[in-house]
Coordinates of C-alpha atoms and ligand atoms in Angstrom, one line a residue:
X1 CA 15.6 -4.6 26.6
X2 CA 18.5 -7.2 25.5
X3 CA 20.1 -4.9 22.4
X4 CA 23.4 -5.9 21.4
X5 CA 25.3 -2.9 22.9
X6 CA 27.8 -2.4 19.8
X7 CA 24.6 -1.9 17.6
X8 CA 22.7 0.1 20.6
X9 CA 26.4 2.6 20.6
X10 CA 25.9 2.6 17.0
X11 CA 22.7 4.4 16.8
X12 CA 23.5 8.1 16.0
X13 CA 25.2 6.3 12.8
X14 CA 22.6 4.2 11.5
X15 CA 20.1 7.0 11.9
X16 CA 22.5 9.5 9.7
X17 CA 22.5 6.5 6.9
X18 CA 19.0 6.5 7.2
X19 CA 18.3 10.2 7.4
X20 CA 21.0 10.2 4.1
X21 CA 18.2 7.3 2.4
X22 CA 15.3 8.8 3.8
X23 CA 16.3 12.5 2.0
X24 CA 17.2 10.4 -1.4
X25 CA 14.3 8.1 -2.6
X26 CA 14.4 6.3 -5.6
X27 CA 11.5 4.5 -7.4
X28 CA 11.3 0.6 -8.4
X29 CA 14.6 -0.4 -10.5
X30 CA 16.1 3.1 -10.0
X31 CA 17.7 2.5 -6.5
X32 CA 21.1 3.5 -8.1
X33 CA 22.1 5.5 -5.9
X34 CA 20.9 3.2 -2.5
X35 CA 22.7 0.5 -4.1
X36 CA 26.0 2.3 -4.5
X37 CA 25.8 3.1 -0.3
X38 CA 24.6 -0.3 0.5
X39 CA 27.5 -2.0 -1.1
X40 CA 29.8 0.5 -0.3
X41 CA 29.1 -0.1 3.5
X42 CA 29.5 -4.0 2.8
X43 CA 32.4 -3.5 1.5
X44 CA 33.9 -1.6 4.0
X45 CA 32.7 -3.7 6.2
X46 CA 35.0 -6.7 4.2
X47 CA 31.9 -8.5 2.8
X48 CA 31.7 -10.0 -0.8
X49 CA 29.4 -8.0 -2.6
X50 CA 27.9 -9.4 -5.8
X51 CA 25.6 -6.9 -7.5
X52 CA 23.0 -6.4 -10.9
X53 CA 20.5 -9.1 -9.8
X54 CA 16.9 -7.4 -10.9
X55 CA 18.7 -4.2 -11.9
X56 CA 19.9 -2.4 -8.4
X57 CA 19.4 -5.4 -6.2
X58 CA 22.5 -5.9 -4.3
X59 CA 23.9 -9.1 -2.3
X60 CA 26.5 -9.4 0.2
X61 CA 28.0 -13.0 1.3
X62 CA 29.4 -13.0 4.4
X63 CA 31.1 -16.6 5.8
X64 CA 32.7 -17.9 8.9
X65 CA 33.4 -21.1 9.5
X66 CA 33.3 -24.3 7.7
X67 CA 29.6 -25.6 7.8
X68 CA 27.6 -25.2 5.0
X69 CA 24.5 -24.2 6.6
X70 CA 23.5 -20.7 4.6
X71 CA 20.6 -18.6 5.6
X72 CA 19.3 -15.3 3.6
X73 CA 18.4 -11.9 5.4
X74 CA 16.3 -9.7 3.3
X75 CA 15.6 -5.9 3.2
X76 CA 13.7 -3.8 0.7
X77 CA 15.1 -0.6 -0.6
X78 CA 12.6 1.4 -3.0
X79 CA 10.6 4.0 -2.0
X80 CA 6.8 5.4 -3.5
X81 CA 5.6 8.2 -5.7
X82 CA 4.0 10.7 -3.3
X83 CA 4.6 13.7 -2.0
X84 CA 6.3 14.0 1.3
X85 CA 4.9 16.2 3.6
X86 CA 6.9 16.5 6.4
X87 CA 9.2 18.9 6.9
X88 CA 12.2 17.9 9.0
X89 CA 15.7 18.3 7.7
X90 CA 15.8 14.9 6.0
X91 CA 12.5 15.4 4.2
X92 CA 13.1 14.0 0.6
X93 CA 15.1 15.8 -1.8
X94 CA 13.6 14.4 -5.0
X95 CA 10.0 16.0 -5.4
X96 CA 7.4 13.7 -6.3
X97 CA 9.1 10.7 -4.3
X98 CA 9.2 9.4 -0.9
X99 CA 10.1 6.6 1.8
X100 CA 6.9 6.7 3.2
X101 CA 6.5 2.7 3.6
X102 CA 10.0 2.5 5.8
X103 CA 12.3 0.4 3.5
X104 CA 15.2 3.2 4.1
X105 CA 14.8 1.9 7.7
X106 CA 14.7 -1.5 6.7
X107 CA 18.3 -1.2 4.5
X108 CA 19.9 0.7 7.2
X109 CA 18.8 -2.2 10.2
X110 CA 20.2 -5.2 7.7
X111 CA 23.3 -2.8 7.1
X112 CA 23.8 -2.4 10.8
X113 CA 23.9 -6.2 11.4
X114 CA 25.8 -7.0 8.5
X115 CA 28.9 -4.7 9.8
X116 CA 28.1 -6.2 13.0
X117 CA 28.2 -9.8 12.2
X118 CA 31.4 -9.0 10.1
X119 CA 33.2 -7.8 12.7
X120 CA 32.1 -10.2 15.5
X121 CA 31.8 -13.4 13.0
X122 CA 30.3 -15.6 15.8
X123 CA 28.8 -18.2 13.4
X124 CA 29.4 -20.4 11.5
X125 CA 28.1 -20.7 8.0
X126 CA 27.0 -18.3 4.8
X127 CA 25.1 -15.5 5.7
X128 CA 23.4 -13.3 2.1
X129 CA 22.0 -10.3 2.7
X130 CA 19.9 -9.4 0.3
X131 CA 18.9 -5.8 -0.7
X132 CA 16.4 -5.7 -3.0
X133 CA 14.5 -3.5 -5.4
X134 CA 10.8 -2.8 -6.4
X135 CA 9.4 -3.9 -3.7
X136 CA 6.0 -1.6 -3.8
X137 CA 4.2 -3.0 -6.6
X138 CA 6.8 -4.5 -9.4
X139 CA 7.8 -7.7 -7.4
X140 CA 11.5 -7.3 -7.0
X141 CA 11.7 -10.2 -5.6
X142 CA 10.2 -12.2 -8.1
X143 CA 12.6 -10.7 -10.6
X144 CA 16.2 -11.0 -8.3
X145 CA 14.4 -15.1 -7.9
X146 CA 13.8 -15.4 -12.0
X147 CA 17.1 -14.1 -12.5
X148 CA 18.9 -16.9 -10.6
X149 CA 19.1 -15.7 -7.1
X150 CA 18.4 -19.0 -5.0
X151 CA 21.1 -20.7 -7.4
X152 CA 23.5 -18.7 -7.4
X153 CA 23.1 -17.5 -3.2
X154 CA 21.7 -21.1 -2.1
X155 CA 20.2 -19.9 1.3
X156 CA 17.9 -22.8 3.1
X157 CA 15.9 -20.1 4.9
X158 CA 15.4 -17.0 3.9
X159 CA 13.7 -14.2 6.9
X160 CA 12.0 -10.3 6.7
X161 CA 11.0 -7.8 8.4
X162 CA 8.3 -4.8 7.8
X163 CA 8.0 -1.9 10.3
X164 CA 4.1 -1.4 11.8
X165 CA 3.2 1.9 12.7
X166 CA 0.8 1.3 15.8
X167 CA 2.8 -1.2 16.7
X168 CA 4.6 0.6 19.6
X169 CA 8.1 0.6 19.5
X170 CA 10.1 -2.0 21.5
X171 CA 7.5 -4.7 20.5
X172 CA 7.5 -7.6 18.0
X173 CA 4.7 -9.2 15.8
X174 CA 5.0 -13.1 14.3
X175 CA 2.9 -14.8 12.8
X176 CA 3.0 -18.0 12.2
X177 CA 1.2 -19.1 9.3
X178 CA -0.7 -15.8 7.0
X179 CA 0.9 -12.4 7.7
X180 CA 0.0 -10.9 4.2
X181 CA -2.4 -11.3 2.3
X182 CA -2.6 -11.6 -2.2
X183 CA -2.7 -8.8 -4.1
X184 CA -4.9 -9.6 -7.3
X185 CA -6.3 -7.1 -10.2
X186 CA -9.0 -7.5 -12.5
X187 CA -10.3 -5.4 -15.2
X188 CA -13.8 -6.0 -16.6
X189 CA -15.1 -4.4 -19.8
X190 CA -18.7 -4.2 -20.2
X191 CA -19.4 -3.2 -24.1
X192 CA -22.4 -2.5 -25.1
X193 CA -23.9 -0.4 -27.7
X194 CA -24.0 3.2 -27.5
X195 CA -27.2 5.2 -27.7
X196 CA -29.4 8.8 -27.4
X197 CA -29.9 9.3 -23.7
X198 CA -33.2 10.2 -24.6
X199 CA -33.5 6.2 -26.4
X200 CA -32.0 4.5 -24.5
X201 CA -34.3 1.6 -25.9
X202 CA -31.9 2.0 -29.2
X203 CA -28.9 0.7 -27.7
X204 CA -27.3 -1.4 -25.1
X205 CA -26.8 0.1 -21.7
X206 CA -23.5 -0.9 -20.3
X207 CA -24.0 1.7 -17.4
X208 CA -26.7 0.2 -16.0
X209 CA -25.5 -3.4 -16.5
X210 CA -21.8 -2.3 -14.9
X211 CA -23.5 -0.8 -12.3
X212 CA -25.6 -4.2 -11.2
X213 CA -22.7 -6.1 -12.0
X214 CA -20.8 -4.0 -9.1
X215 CA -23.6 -4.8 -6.9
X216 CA -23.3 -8.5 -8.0
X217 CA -19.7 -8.6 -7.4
X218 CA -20.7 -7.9 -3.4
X219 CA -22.1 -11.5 -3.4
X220 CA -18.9 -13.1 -4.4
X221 CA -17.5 -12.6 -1.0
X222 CA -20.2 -12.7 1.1
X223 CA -22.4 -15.6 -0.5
X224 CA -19.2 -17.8 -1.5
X225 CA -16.7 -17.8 1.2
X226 CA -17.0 -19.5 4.5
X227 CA -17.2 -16.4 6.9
X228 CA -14.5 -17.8 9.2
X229 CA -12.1 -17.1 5.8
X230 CA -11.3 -13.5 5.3
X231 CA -11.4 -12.4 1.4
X232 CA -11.6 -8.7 0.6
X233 CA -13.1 -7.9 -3.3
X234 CA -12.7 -3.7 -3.9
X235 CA -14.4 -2.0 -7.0
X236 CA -12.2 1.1 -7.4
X237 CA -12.3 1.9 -11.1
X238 CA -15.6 2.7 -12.9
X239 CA -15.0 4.4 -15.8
X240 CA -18.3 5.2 -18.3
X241 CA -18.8 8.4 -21.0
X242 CA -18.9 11.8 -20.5
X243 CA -21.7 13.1 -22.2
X244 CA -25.2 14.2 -20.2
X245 CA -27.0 13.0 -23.0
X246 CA -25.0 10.1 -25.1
X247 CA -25.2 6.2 -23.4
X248 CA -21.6 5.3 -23.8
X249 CA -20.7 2.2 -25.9
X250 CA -18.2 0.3 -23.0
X251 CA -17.3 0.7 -19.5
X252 CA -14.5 -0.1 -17.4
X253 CA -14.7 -1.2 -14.2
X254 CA -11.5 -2.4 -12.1
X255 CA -10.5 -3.8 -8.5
X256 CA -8.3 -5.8 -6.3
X257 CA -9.0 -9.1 -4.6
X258 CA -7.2 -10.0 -1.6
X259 CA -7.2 -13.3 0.0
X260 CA -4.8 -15.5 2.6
X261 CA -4.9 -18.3 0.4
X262 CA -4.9 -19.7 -3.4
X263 CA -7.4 -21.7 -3.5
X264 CA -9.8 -18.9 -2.4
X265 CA -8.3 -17.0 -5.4
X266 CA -9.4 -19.4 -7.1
X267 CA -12.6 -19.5 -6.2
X268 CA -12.8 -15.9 -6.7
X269 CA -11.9 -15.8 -10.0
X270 CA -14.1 -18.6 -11.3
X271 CA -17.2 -16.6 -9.0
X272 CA -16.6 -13.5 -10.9
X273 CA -15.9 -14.8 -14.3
X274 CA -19.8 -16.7 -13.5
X275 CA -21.3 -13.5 -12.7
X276 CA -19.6 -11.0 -15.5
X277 CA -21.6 -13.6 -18.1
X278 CA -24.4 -13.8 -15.8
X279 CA -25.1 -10.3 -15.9
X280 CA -23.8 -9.9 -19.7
X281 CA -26.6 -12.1 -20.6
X282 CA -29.2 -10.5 -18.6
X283 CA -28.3 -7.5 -20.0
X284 CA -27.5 -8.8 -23.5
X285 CA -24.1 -7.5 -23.7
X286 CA -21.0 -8.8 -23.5
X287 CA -18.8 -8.3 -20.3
X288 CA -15.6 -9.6 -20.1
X289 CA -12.9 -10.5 -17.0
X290 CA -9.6 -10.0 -17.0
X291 CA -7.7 -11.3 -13.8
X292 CA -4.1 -11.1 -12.8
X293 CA -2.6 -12.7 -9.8
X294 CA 0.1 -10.2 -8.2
X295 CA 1.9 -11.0 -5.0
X296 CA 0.8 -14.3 -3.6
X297 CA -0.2 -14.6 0.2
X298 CA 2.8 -14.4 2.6
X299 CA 2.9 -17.2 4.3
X300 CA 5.2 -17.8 7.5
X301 CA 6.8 -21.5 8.2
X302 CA 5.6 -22.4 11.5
X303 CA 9.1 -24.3 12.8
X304 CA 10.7 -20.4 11.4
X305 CA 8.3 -18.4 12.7
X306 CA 9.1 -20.4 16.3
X307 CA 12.5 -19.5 16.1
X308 CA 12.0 -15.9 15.4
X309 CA 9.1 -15.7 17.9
X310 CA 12.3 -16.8 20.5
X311 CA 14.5 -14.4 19.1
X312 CA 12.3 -11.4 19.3
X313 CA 11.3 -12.3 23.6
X314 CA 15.2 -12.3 24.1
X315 CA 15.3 -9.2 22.5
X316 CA 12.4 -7.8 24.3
X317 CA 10.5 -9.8 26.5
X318 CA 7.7 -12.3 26.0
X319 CA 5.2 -9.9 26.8
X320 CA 6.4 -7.4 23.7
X321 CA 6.5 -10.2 21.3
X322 CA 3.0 -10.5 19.8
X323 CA 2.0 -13.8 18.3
X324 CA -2.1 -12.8 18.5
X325 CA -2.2 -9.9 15.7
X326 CA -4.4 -10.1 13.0
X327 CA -2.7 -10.5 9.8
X328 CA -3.0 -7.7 7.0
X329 CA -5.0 -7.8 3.9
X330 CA -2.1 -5.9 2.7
X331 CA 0.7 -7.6 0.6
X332 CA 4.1 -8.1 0.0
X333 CA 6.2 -9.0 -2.4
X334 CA 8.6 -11.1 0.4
X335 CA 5.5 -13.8 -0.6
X336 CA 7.6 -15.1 -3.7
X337 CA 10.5 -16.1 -1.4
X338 CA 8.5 -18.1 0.8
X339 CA 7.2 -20.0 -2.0
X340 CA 10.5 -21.3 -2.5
X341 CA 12.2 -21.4 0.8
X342 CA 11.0 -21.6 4.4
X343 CA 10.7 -18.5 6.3
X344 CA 9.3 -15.7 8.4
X345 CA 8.2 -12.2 8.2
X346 CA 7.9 -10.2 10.8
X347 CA 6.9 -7.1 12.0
X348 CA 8.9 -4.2 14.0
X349 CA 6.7 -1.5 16.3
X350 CA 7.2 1.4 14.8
X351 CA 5.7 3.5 17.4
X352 CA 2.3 4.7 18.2
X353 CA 3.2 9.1 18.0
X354 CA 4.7 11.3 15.6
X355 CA 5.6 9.0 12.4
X356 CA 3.5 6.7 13.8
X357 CA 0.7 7.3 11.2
X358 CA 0.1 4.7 8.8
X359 CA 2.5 3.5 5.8
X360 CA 1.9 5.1 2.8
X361 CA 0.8 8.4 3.9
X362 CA 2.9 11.4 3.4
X363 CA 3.5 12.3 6.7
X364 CA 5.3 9.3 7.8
X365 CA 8.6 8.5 9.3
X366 CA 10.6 5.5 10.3
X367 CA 11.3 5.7 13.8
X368 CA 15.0 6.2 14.2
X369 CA 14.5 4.6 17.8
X370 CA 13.9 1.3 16.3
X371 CA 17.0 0.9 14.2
X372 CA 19.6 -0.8 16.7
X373 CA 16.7 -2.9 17.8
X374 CA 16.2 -4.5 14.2
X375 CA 19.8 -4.4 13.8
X376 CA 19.9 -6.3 16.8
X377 CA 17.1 -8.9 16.3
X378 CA 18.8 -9.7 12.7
X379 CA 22.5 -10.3 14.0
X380 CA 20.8 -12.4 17.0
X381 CA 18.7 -14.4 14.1
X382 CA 21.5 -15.2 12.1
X383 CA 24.1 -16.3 15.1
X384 CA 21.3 -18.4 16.0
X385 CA 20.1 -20.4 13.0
X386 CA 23.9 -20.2 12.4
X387 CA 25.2 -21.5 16.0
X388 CA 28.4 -22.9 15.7
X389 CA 27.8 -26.8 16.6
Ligands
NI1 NI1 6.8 -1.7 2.7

């Protein structure tokens, strides 16, 4: 393995900066206290720090050289309301919260290579690392790119990184093309008219019709998409009376619809919105859809996703560079800024053993093992795209 060996020296330090974020979550728009160590380490490091972009999101601008080539490196900072479980010495300290997707990993590996590339400034160009917030479920990104961020930083590529757990550690994933997939909602309301259990012939059952329209809902997937296209519709809400013997008057039913591309949200909607009146007017009721696009499909630039594919087998060898993974019908919120720039996302092994378990569960770790490696593939990324001519 090619690390850099400044970064692979550096290890024991990154790991105490993440064991320091790890023990100190902080939820979407609250990374206060993240942001304060994150710019305080780019500072020290003498790079321009700019900061209140989406609330706690935090850029630093580092330049060398006269070209105006500029790139953008992104890590996420926020962490998720759970309850960690582990119970090593840098467990969190705030109860109810916890990095259990990684992202204090991910600032501490863009930190890394940001002291590194100041130091060793073997480029030339404008390199903006961004730190942002809120990436589980807000769209911090979206916000920090609303509020001017692409303006005011005007980076012509812009690159992330996620940890996989199962990935083993050493090893690469990029994709080129779909990594992640959209993360829709939809509520539906099925109102009826409430009745005596024991008459039901007096109302209008919305239990019954929400629980055929569920059934329904099964067909939009598998009787409208090609099969060779992967769309994934969830029921996870179905929310009815609470009576034994009183028919309710509505029902709620809610879900998520993930897809790799828009116009198969699209279709999805439109397939829904036919079946929810479909089923209304069997039923003679009214049902109604309400649908909400969230994250859009991340979607990897093939010419980027070459170039990071090259950096990663330097790094590590061809063999622990996969380019064959499935992508995830999970998503991501680094979507929004590959709508607006080219770009690649890719994925780090986090290790197969302890910590190894999946994201999002309260027993996971980053793998501390891992960090000069990221660090590493970063500062390699950027000397690269950045290679002084
Ligand atoms: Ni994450």
């Amino acid at each position: 393995m090619e690390l850099i060996p400044a970064l692979q020296k550096n290890r024991t330090r990154l790991a105490t900066w993440r064991h320091d974020l790890h023990a100190h979550p902080e939820l979407a728009f609250e990374e206060r206290r993240t942001a304060d160590l994150v710019a305080s380490i780019l500072t020290l490091a003498g790079i321009e720090v700019h900061r209140g972009l989406a609330e706690t999101g935090v850029v630093g601008v580092l330049k060398a050289g006269t070209s105006p080539r500029a790139i953008g490196l992104r890590a996420d900072m926020d962490a998720l309301p759970l309850h960690e479980q582990n119970t090593f010495p840098h467990r969190s300290q705030h109860e109810g919260l916890m990095h259990a997707c990684g992202h204090d990993g991910h600032t501490v590996m863009l930190l890394g290579a940001a002291e590194y590339l100041a130091e060793t400034r073997n480029f030339d160009g404008t390199i903006y690392f961004v730190f942002q917030p809120a990436e589980e479920t807000i769209g911090g990104a979206r916000v920090m790119i609303e509020q001017g961020l692409l303006e005011q930083f005007p980076m012509e590529q812009v690159f992330g990184m996620h940890n996989w757990p199962g990935l083993p550690a050493g090893q690469f994933a990029v994709h080129s093309g779909p990594v992640m997939a959209c993360a829709d909602q939809f509520d539906i309301v099925v109102r009826g008219h409430g009745a005596h259990a024991a008459m039901p012939h007096q109302g209008r059952d919305p239990v019954l019709a929400g629980a055929t329209l569920i059934q329904a809902l099964q067909s939009v997937v598998s009787r409208n998409v090609d099969p060779l296209d992967s769309v994934v519709l969830s029921i996870t809400r179905f929310q009815a009376g609470e009576a034994y013997n009183i028919i309710p008057d509505e029902v709620r039913i809610g879900g998520t619809l993930r897809a790799f591309r828009n116009d198969l949200r699209d279709a999805a909607e439109s397939h829904m919105e036919r079946i929810c009146n479909g089923i209304g007017a069997a039923h003679g009721l009214q049902i109604s859809l309400d649908y909400r696009r969230g994250y859009p499909p991340t979607v990897n630039t093939a010419d980027e996703a070459e170039i990071c594919r090259r950096i990663a087998t330097n790094l590590v060898g061809e063999s622990n560079v996969r380019s064959n993974l499935n992508p995830s019908m999970g998503a991501e919120d680094f979507a929004y800024f590959l709508h607006e720039r080219p770009g690649c996302y890719v994925w780090i092994g986090n290790g197969m053993d302890e910590g190894g378990c999946m994201l999002h569960n309260p027993h996971y770790d980053f793998n501390d093992d891992i960090l000069a490696l990221g660090a590493s593939y970063w500062a390699r990324l950027a000397e690269h795209l950045l290679e002084p001519i």
